[in-house]
Coordinates of C-alpha atoms in Angstrom, one line a residue:
M1 CA -8.1 18.5 99.0
Y2 CA -8.2 15.4 96.9
S3 CA -8.5 17.5 93.6
V4 CA -4.7 16.9 92.9
Q5 CA -5.0 13.0 92.8
P6 CA -6.4 12.9 89.2
L7 CA -3.1 14.8 88.3
L8 CA -0.7 12.2 89.8
P9 CA 0.0 10.4 86.4
F10 CA 0.6 14.0 84.8
F11 CA 3.1 14.7 87.5
T12 CA 4.9 11.6 87.0
E13 CA 5.2 12.1 83.2
Q14 CA 5.9 15.9 83.2
F15 CA 8.3 15.9 86.1
H16 CA 10.0 12.5 85.7
I17 CA 9.3 11.4 89.1
S18 CA 8.2 8.2 90.7
V19 CA 4.6 7.6 91.7
S20 CA 5.4 7.4 95.3
V21 CA 7.0 11.0 95.1
A22 CA 4.1 12.2 93.0
S23 CA 1.7 11.0 95.7
L24 CA 3.4 13.2 98.3
S25 CA 1.3 16.1 97.1
V26 CA -1.8 14.4 98.5
S27 CA 0.0 13.3 101.6
M28 CA 1.6 16.7 102.3
T29 CA -1.8 18.3 102.0
T30 CA -3.5 15.8 104.7
L31 CA -0.5 16.4 106.9
S32 CA -0.9 20.0 106.7
V33 CA -4.5 19.9 107.5
I34 CA -3.9 17.7 110.7
L35 CA -1.2 20.0 111.9
G36 CA -3.3 23.0 111.1
L37 CA -6.4 21.4 112.9
I38 CA -4.1 20.9 116.0
V39 CA -2.9 24.4 116.2
L40 CA -6.3 26.0 115.5
G41 CA -7.9 23.7 118.0
F42 CA -5.6 25.1 121.0
L43 CA -6.2 28.7 119.5
S44 CA -9.9 28.3 119.5
D45 CA -9.9 26.9 123.1
R46 CA -8.0 30.1 124.0
Y47 CA -9.7 32.8 122.0
G48 CA -13.4 31.3 121.5
R49 CA -14.6 29.4 118.5
V50 CA -17.0 32.0 117.3
L51 CA -14.0 34.2 116.2
F52 CA -12.5 31.2 114.1
I53 CA -15.9 30.6 112.7
H54 CA -16.2 34.2 111.6
L55 CA -12.6 34.1 110.1
S56 CA -13.2 30.9 108.2
I57 CA -16.4 32.3 106.8
V58 CA -14.4 35.4 105.7
F59 CA -11.6 33.4 104.3
T60 CA -13.9 31.3 102.2
I61 CA -15.7 34.2 100.8
I62 CA -12.7 36.0 99.5
P63 CA -11.7 33.3 97.0
F64 CA -15.2 32.8 96.0
F65 CA -15.6 36.5 95.1
S66 CA -12.2 36.6 93.3
C67 CA -13.2 33.9 91.1
H68 CA -16.3 35.6 89.7

């Protein structure tokens, strides 16, 4: 999630934006995680947590295998 943080100086120079605008890349990621957790929290209460655990494992394995 914070892997973009070392790139903030590059963003400011490359895209000619201020530091506060460049830091939105980290802030928006954090906000997205918060909103996603709220939605998934309600869905996991409705459909069961085991389903979402299995889905998270599958969606974690797919990028892993695509990298190798």
